Coordinates of C-alpha atoms in Angstrom, one line a residue:
M32 CA -46.6 6.6 -17.2
M33 CA -47.3 10.2 -15.8
K34 CA -44.3 12.4 -16.1
L35 CA -43.7 14.6 -13.0
N36 CA -43.3 18.3 -13.8
G37 CA -42.4 21.6 -12.2
T38 CA -41.4 22.7 -8.8
R39 CA -43.4 23.0 -5.7
E40 CA -42.4 26.4 -4.4
A41 CA -41.7 27.0 -0.6
G42 CA -44.9 28.9 0.0
K43 CA -44.5 29.2 3.7
A44 CA -41.1 30.7 3.6
G45 CA -41.1 34.1 5.1
S46 CA -44.1 33.5 7.3
W47 CA -44.1 30.1 8.9
Y48 CA -40.2 30.0 8.8
E49 CA -37.4 32.2 7.7
E50 CA -37.0 32.9 4.0
D51 CA -33.3 33.9 4.1
A52 CA -31.2 30.7 3.8
E53 CA -28.4 32.0 6.1
I54 CA -30.8 32.9 8.9
L55 CA -32.8 29.8 8.6
S56 CA -29.7 27.7 8.6
E57 CA -28.5 29.4 11.9
Q58 CA -31.9 28.9 13.4
L59 CA -32.0 25.2 12.6
D60 CA -28.5 24.7 13.8
G61 CA -29.5 26.4 17.0
F62 CA -32.5 24.1 17.6
L63 CA -30.4 21.0 16.8
D64 CA -27.4 22.2 19.0
N65 CA -29.9 22.5 22.0
V66 CA -30.8 18.8 21.8
P67 CA -28.8 16.8 24.3
A68 CA -25.6 15.1 23.1
T69 CA -27.0 11.7 24.3
I70 CA -30.4 10.4 23.7
D71 CA -31.5 7.1 25.1
G72 CA -27.8 6.2 25.7
S73 CA -26.7 6.8 22.2
T74 CA -25.1 9.7 20.5
P75 CA -27.4 11.0 17.8
P76 CA -28.1 10.3 15.0
I77 CA -29.2 7.0 16.6
P78 CA -28.1 4.0 14.4
G79 CA -31.1 2.5 12.8
A80 CA -33.5 5.3 13.6
K81 CA -35.0 5.3 10.1
V82 CA -38.4 6.5 11.0
I83 CA -39.4 9.6 13.0
I84 CA -42.5 11.6 14.0
A85 CA -42.1 15.3 14.1
P86 CA -44.5 18.3 14.4
H87 CA -45.2 20.7 11.5
A88 CA -46.2 24.1 13.1
G89 CA -44.3 27.3 12.5
Y90 CA -40.8 27.0 13.6
S91 CA -41.2 29.6 16.3
Y92 CA -43.7 27.1 17.9
S93 CA -42.5 23.6 17.1
G94 CA -39.0 24.0 15.6
P95 CA -37.3 23.2 19.0
C96 CA -39.4 20.0 19.4
A97 CA -38.9 18.9 15.8
A98 CA -35.1 19.1 16.4
W99 CA -35.2 16.1 18.7
A100 CA -36.7 13.9 16.1
Y101 CA -34.3 15.2 13.4
K102 CA -31.3 14.9 15.6
C103 CA -32.3 11.2 16.1
L104 CA -32.8 10.5 12.4
D105 CA -30.2 8.1 10.9
L106 CA -29.8 9.2 7.2
S107 CA -26.6 7.3 6.6
G108 CA -26.9 5.3 3.4
A109 CA -30.4 6.7 2.7
K110 CA -31.4 6.9 -0.9
R111 CA -35.1 7.9 -0.4
I112 CA -37.1 9.8 2.1
F113 CA -40.8 9.0 2.4
L114 CA -42.6 12.0 3.8
L115 CA -46.2 11.3 5.1
G116 CA -48.5 14.2 6.2
P117 CA -52.2 14.8 6.7
S118 CA -54.2 16.9 4.5
H119 CA -55.3 20.2 5.9
T120 CA -56.2 22.0 2.6
Y121 CA -58.9 19.7 1.2
Y122 CA -60.8 16.6 2.2
L123 CA -59.1 13.4 1.1
R124 CA -59.9 9.7 1.4
G125 CA -57.2 7.2 0.7
C126 CA -53.7 8.5 0.0
A127 CA -52.4 10.9 -2.6
L128 CA -49.1 11.4 -4.6
T129 CA -47.5 14.7 -5.9
K130 CA -47.4 15.6 -9.7
F131 CA -44.4 17.9 -9.0
A132 CA -40.8 16.9 -9.9
K133 CA -39.1 19.0 -7.2
Y134 CA -40.0 20.5 -3.8
A135 CA -38.3 23.8 -3.2
T136 CA -36.6 25.0 0.0
P137 CA -34.6 28.2 0.7
F138 CA -31.5 26.0 0.6
G139 CA -32.2 24.4 -2.7
D140 CA -34.6 21.9 -4.3
L141 CA -35.3 18.3 -3.2
T142 CA -36.0 15.9 -6.1
V143 CA -39.0 13.7 -6.2
D144 CA -38.4 10.0 -6.8
E145 CA -40.2 9.6 -10.0
E146 CA -39.7 5.9 -10.2
V147 CA -41.1 5.1 -6.7
V148 CA -44.0 7.6 -7.2
Q149 CA -45.0 5.8 -10.4
A150 CA -44.6 2.4 -8.8
L151 CA -47.0 3.6 -6.0
R152 CA -49.3 5.1 -8.6
D153 CA -49.4 1.7 -10.5
T154 CA -50.9 -0.1 -7.6
G155 CA -54.2 1.7 -8.5
E156 CA -54.5 2.6 -4.7
F157 CA -53.2 6.2 -4.9
Q158 CA -54.9 9.3 -6.0
D159 CA -52.9 12.5 -7.3
M160 CA -52.8 15.4 -5.0
T161 CA -54.6 18.5 -6.3
T162 CA -52.0 21.1 -7.4
R163 CA -53.5 23.7 -5.1
G164 CA -53.8 21.2 -2.3
D165 CA -50.1 20.2 -2.6
E166 CA -49.0 23.9 -2.9
D167 CA -50.8 25.0 0.2
E168 CA -50.2 21.9 2.3
H169 CA -48.0 22.9 5.3
S170 CA -47.8 19.4 6.9
L171 CA -45.2 18.4 4.2
E172 CA -43.5 21.7 3.6
M173 CA -42.5 22.3 7.2
H174 CA -40.3 19.3 7.1
L175 CA -38.4 20.2 4.0
P176 CA -35.9 22.7 5.4
Y177 CA -35.1 20.3 8.3
I178 CA -34.6 17.4 5.9
Y179 CA -32.3 19.5 3.7
K180 CA -30.3 20.7 6.8
R181 CA -29.8 17.1 8.0
L182 CA -28.7 16.1 4.4
T183 CA -26.1 18.8 4.4
Q184 CA -24.8 17.3 7.7
T185 CA -24.8 13.7 6.4
F186 CA -23.6 13.9 2.7
A187 CA -20.6 15.4 1.1
S188 CA -22.4 16.5 -2.1
T189 CA -25.8 17.3 -3.3
S190 CA -25.4 14.6 -5.9
E191 CA -25.7 12.0 -3.0
Y192 CA -28.9 13.5 -1.6
P193 CA -31.8 11.0 -1.3
T194 CA -34.9 11.5 -3.4
L195 CA -38.2 12.6 -1.8
V196 CA -41.5 10.6 -1.8
P197 CA -44.3 12.9 -0.6
I198 CA -47.5 11.2 0.4
L199 CA -50.7 13.0 1.6
V200 CA -52.6 10.6 3.9
G201 CA -56.4 11.2 4.0
D202 CA -59.1 10.4 6.4
N203 CA -58.9 6.6 6.4
N204 CA -60.6 4.1 8.7
R205 CA -58.8 1.3 10.6
A206 CA -58.9 -1.1 7.7
Q207 CA -57.8 1.4 5.1
E208 CA -54.9 2.4 7.3
K209 CA -53.8 -1.3 7.6
Q210 CA -54.2 -1.6 3.8
F211 CA -51.8 1.4 3.0
G212 CA -49.6 0.2 5.9
A213 CA -49.3 -3.2 4.0
L214 CA -48.4 -1.4 0.8
L215 CA -45.7 0.6 2.3
A216 CA -44.2 -2.0 4.7
P217 CA -41.7 -3.4 1.9
Y218 CA -40.5 0.2 1.4
L219 CA -40.2 0.6 5.2
Q220 CA -38.2 -2.6 5.4
D221 CA -35.7 -1.5 2.7
P222 CA -32.5 -0.1 4.4
D223 CA -32.3 2.5 1.6
N224 CA -35.4 4.2 2.8
V225 CA -36.3 6.6 5.7
F226 CA -39.7 7.7 6.7
V227 CA -40.7 11.2 8.2
V228 CA -44.2 11.2 9.6
S229 CA -45.7 14.7 10.1
S230 CA -48.0 15.3 13.0
D231 CA -48.9 17.7 15.9
F232 CA -50.7 16.4 18.9
C233 CA -53.7 17.8 20.8
H234 CA -55.2 20.9 19.4
W235 CA -57.2 22.3 22.5
G236 CA -59.5 25.1 22.7
A237 CA -63.0 26.3 21.4
R238 CA -61.4 27.5 18.1
F239 CA -60.4 23.8 17.6
S240 CA -63.9 22.5 18.7
Y241 CA -62.1 20.4 21.3
T242 CA -62.3 21.3 25.0
A243 CA -62.0 17.8 26.5
Y244 CA -61.1 17.7 30.2
T245 CA -60.4 14.8 32.7
P246 CA -61.9 15.7 36.1
G247 CA -59.7 14.5 38.9
G248 CA -57.2 13.3 36.2
V249 CA -59.5 10.3 35.5
V250 CA -59.9 9.7 31.8
E251 CA -63.0 7.6 32.2
N252 CA -64.8 10.9 33.3
I253 CA -63.6 12.8 30.2
A254 CA -66.1 15.5 29.2
S255 CA -66.0 18.9 27.4
L256 CA -65.5 22.0 29.3
T257 CA -67.8 25.1 28.8
Y258 CA -67.4 28.6 29.8
K259 CA -69.4 27.8 33.0
N260 CA -66.6 25.7 34.5
R261 CA -64.0 27.7 32.7
K262 CA -61.0 27.4 35.2
P263 CA -60.8 24.0 36.8
T264 CA -57.9 23.3 39.0
D265 CA -58.1 19.6 39.7
P266 CA -56.2 19.2 37.6
P267 CA -55.3 22.4 35.7
I268 CA -56.4 22.2 32.0
H269 CA -52.9 21.9 30.8
E270 CA -52.3 18.9 32.9
S271 CA -55.4 17.3 31.5
I272 CA -54.2 18.0 28.0
K273 CA -50.9 16.4 28.9
L274 CA -52.8 13.3 30.3
I275 CA -54.9 12.9 27.1
D276 CA -51.7 13.3 24.9
Q277 CA -49.8 10.8 27.2
L278 CA -52.5 8.2 26.5
S279 CA -52.2 8.7 22.8
I280 CA -48.4 8.6 23.1
N281 CA -48.5 5.4 25.1
A282 CA -50.7 3.8 22.5
I283 CA -48.4 4.7 19.7
A284 CA -45.2 3.6 21.6
G285 CA -47.0 0.2 22.4
G286 CA -46.7 -0.7 18.8
H287 CA -50.2 -1.9 18.2
H288 CA -52.2 -0.1 15.6
D289 CA -55.6 -1.0 17.0
D290 CA -54.7 0.4 20.3
F291 CA -54.0 3.8 18.9
V292 CA -57.3 3.7 16.8
D293 CA -59.1 2.7 19.9
N294 CA -57.5 5.5 22.0
L295 CA -58.6 8.1 19.5
K296 CA -62.1 6.8 19.5
K297 CA -62.2 7.1 23.3
T298 CA -60.7 10.5 23.9
K299 CA -61.4 12.1 20.4
N300 CA -57.7 13.6 20.7
T301 CA -57.2 15.9 17.9
V302 CA -53.9 14.4 16.7
C303 CA -53.9 15.9 13.2
G304 CA -51.4 13.4 11.8
R305 CA -53.3 10.4 13.2
H306 CA -53.7 8.9 9.8
P307 CA -50.1 9.2 8.7
I308 CA -49.1 7.8 12.1
G309 CA -51.8 5.0 11.8
V310 CA -50.5 3.9 8.4
T311 CA -46.9 3.9 9.6
M312 CA -47.8 1.9 12.7
A313 CA -49.6 -0.6 10.6
A314 CA -46.5 -1.0 8.4
L315 CA -44.2 -1.3 11.5
E316 CA -46.5 -3.8 13.0
I317 CA -46.2 -6.0 10.0
L318 CA -42.4 -5.9 10.2
A319 CA -42.5 -6.5 14.0
N320 CA -44.6 -9.7 13.6
N321 CA -41.7 -11.1 11.4
S322 CA -39.0 -10.1 13.8
P323 CA -37.7 -11.4 17.0
D324 CA -36.0 -8.1 17.9
A325 CA -38.3 -6.4 20.5
N326 CA -36.3 -3.2 20.4
K327 CA -37.2 -2.5 16.7
Y328 CA -40.4 -1.3 15.0
K329 CA -41.8 0.7 17.9
F330 CA -41.8 4.5 18.3
K331 CA -39.7 5.9 21.3
F332 CA -40.8 9.4 22.3
V333 CA -38.1 11.8 23.1
Q334 CA -39.7 15.1 23.6
Y335 CA -43.1 16.6 24.4
Q336 CA -43.9 20.4 24.3
R337 CA -47.0 22.6 24.2
S338 CA -47.4 26.1 22.6
S339 CA -48.7 27.3 25.9
L340 CA -50.1 26.1 29.2
V341 CA -53.8 26.4 29.1
E342 CA -55.5 27.5 32.4
E343 CA -58.9 28.8 31.3
Y344 CA -61.5 27.8 28.8
A345 CA -60.8 30.9 26.6
D346 CA -57.2 29.8 26.2
S347 CA -55.9 27.4 23.4
S348 CA -52.8 25.4 22.7
V349 CA -51.3 22.9 20.3
S350 CA -49.0 20.0 21.5
Y351 CA -46.0 18.7 19.8
A352 CA -44.0 15.5 20.1
S353 CA -41.0 13.9 18.6
A354 CA -40.2 10.2 18.3
Y355 CA -38.1 7.7 16.4
A356 CA -38.3 4.1 15.6
L357 CA -35.5 1.6 14.9
V358 CA -35.8 -0.5 11.6

């Protein structure tokens, strides 16, 4: 058994989000308060919404969008929070687990669930995150203040707070995503657990090496823009980006893992959390196949935003989406 040690510091505090706990708390309260009082006919948190997809950019960019997912998240009775994110800091195949015992936030520390991390490690299917990769990875860290904020709203005492199970999901193929989905499906089915899936959507622009465009709004004609045709209007670039994202969103909401993988092969959409989403979809699909309830185990998208509305080839944007699934 490997003992977890140390605290992963909040390395992005003071740059990607506020370092002062009071200011950060007010900001997150403001984002959450701006979410409507009713979503999909329910008053959030939505009962049974134990899985969410939310973005991980700096809070000035994606904080308002992430609030929609976190407002929906049902933490009642939760004992563990599985946090799945992609690796931006080093190339990873498979999935990796933290070696830290705690994850810091400006509000306080979240305790890693040593027993569950060890159980996952014992399967022999998981690697350990590199210490530097863990410390530098923003896809996990950007969710920690939001998680802590929602815990303060849900539980009376820090002694009741759920533990954290951070998982970095690497560059896996279709079969590997299904394999890890099958491993995590029992944890997803456990009513003591919630899952937070970290992802932004389309990263558009030359700096992202992705300038896909759908002439006439026809996805079958998708091609890369160049400087020569730098300002198309049928449709404007930002509408084309929205269409490409909507196709990915529809594939995710449909609940079939293969459809999402096929969508990305077709459009090459730069959904950075495609592998955490894929693994979670594979797990949800296993549960759906054993359930008669058509309202469960599929993501419902509640918000879509972009960092800017691209009109010219030289511009760039990142898209953000929030969703929840009933379990």
